[in-house]
PDB file of C-alpha atoms in Angstrom:
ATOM      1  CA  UNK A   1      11.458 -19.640 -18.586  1.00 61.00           C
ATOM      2  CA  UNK A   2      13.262 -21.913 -20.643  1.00 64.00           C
ATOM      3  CA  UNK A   3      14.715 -25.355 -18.920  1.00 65.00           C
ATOM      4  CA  UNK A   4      16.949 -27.985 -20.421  1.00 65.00           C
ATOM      5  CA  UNK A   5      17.590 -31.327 -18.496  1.00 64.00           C
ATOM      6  CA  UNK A   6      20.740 -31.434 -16.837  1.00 65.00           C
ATOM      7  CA  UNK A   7      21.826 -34.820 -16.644  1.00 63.00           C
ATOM      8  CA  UNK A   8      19.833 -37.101 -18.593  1.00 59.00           C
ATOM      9  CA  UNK A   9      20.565 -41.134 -19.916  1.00 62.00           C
ATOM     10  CA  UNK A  10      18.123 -40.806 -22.465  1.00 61.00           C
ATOM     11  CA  UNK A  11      20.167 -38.581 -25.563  1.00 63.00           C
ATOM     12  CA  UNK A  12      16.881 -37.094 -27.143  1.00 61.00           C
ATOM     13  CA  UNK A  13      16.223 -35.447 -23.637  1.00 61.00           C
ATOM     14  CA  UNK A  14      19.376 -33.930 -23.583  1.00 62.00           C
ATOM     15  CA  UNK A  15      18.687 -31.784 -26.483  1.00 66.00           C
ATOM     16  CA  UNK A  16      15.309 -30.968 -25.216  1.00 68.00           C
ATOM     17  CA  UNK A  17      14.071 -27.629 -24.040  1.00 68.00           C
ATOM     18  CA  UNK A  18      11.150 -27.112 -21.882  1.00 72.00           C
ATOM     19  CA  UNK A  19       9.537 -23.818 -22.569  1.00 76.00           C
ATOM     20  CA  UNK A  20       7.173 -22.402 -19.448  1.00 80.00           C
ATOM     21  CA  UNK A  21       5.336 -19.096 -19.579  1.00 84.00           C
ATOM     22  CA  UNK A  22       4.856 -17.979 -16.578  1.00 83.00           C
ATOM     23  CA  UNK A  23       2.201 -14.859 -15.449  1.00 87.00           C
ATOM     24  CA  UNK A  24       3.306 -12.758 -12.587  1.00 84.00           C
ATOM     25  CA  UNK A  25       0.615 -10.783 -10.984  1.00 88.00           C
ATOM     26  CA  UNK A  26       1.117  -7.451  -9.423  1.00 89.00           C
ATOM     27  CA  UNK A  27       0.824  -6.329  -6.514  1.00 91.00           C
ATOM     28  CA  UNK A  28      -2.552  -5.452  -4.739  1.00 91.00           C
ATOM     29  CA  UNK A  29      -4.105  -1.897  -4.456  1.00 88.00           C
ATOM     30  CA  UNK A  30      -3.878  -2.273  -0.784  1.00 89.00           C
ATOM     31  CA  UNK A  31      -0.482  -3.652  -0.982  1.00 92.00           C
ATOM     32  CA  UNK A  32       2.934  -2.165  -1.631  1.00 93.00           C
ATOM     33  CA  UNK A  33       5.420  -3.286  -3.899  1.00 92.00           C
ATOM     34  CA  UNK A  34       8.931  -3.077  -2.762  1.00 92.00           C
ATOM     35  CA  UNK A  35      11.555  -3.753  -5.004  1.00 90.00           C
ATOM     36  CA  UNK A  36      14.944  -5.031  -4.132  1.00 89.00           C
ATOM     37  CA  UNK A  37      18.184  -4.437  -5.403  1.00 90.00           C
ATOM     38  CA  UNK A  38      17.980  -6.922  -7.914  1.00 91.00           C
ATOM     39  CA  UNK A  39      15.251  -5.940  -9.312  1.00 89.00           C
ATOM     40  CA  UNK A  40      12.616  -8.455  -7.382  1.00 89.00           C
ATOM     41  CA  UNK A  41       9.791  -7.185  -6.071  1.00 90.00           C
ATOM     42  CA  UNK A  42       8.312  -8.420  -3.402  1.00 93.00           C
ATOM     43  CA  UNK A  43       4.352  -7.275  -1.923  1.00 94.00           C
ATOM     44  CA  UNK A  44       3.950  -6.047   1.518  1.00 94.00           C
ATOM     45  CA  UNK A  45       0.968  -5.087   3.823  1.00 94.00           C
ATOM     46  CA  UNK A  46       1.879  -1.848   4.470  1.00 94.00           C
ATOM     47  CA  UNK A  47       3.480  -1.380   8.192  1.00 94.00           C
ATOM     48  CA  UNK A  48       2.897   1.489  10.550  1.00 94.00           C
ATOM     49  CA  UNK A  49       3.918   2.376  13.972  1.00 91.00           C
ATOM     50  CA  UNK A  50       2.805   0.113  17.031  1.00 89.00           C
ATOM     51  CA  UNK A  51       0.025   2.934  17.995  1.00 87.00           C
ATOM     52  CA  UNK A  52      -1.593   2.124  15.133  1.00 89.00           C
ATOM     53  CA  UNK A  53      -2.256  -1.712  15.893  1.00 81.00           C
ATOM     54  CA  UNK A  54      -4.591  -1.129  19.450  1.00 81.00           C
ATOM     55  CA  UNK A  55      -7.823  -0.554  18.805  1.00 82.00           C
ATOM     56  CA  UNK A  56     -10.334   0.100  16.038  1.00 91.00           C
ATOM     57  CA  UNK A  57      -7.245   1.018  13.380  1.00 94.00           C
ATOM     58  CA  UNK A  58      -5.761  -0.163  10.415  1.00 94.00           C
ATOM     59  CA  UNK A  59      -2.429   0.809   8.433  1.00 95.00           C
ATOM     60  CA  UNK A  60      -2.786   1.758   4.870  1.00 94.00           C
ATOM     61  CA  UNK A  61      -0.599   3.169   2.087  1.00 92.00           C
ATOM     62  CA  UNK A  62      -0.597   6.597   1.483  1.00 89.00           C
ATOM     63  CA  UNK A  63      -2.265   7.198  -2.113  1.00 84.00           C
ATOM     64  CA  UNK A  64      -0.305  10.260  -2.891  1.00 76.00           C
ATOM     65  CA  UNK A  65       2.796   8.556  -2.857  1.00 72.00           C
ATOM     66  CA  UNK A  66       4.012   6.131  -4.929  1.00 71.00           C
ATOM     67  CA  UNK A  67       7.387   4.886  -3.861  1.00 76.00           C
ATOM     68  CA  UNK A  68       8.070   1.454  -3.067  1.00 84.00           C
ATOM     69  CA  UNK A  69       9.234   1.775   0.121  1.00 89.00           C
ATOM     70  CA  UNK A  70       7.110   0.510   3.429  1.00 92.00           C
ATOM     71  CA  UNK A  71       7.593   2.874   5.867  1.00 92.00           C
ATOM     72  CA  UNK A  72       5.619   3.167   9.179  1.00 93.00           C
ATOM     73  CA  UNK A  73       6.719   7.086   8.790  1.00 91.00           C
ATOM     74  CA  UNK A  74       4.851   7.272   5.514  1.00 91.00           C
ATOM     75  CA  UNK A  75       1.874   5.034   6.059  1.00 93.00           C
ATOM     76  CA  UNK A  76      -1.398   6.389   7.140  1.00 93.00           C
ATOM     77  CA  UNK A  77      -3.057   4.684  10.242  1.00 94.00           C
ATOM     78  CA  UNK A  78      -6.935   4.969   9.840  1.00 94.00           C
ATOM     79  CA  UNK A  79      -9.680   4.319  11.466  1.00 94.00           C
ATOM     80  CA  UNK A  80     -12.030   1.041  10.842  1.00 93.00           C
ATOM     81  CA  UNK A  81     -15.565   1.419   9.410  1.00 91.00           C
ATOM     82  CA  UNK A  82     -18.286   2.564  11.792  1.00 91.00           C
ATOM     83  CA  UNK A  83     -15.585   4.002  14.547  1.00 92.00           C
ATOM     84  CA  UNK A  84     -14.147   7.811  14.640  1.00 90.00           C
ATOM     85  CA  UNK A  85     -12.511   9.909  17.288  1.00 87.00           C
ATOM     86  CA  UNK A  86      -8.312  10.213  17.498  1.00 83.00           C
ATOM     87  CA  UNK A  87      -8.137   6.848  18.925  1.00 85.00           C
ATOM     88  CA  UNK A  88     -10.635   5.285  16.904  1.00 90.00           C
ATOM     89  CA  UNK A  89     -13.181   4.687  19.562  1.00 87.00           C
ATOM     90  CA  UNK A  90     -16.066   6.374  19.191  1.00 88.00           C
ATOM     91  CA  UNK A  91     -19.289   4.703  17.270  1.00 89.00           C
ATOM     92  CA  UNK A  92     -19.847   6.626  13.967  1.00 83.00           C
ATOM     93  CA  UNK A  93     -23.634   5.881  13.270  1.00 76.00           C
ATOM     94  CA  UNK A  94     -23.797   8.309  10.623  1.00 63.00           C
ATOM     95  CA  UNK A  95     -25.982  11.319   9.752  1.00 62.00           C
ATOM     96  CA  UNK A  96     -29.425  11.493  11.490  1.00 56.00           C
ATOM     97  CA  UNK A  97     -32.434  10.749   9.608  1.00 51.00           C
TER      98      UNK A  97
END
């Protein structure tokens, strides 16, 4: 990033640049980066369909696809840690000891 003063009174300014590196992270692994059409990306928890937000669920990105596009169609809704069943409310205790 390279800025030069605008409007300045002071004449040495005016001929001064100000050089700026700047370090842009990427994206989380649980994020998704979704790039517009200028080339920006921006990164997005991914989104999936309102089923998926009631009870013991959570919305991830598939990992076999890598597009940057968040779509509820194409994200995976899971269940949490410690809960199973196709709603996501049964206790998982494990395996018996």
């Amino acid at each position: 990033l390279k800025i030069k003063a605008k409007n300045n009174t002071l004449n040495i300014l005016k001929e001064t640049y100000l050089n700026i590196k700047l370090k842009i992270n990427d994206c989380s692994r649980d994020s998704i980066k979704v790039i517009d059409s200028n080339n920006f990306y921006t990164c997005e928890l991914p989104n999936c369909n309102d089923n998926c937000l009631i009870g013991n669920k959570k919305c991830i990105k598939p990992e076999n696809i890598h597009m940057n596009v968040n779509d509820p169609n194409i994200n995976v809704c899971v269940c949490l840690a410690g809960y199973t069943g196709n709603d996501c409310l049964t206790l998982d205790y494990g395996p018996e000891k």
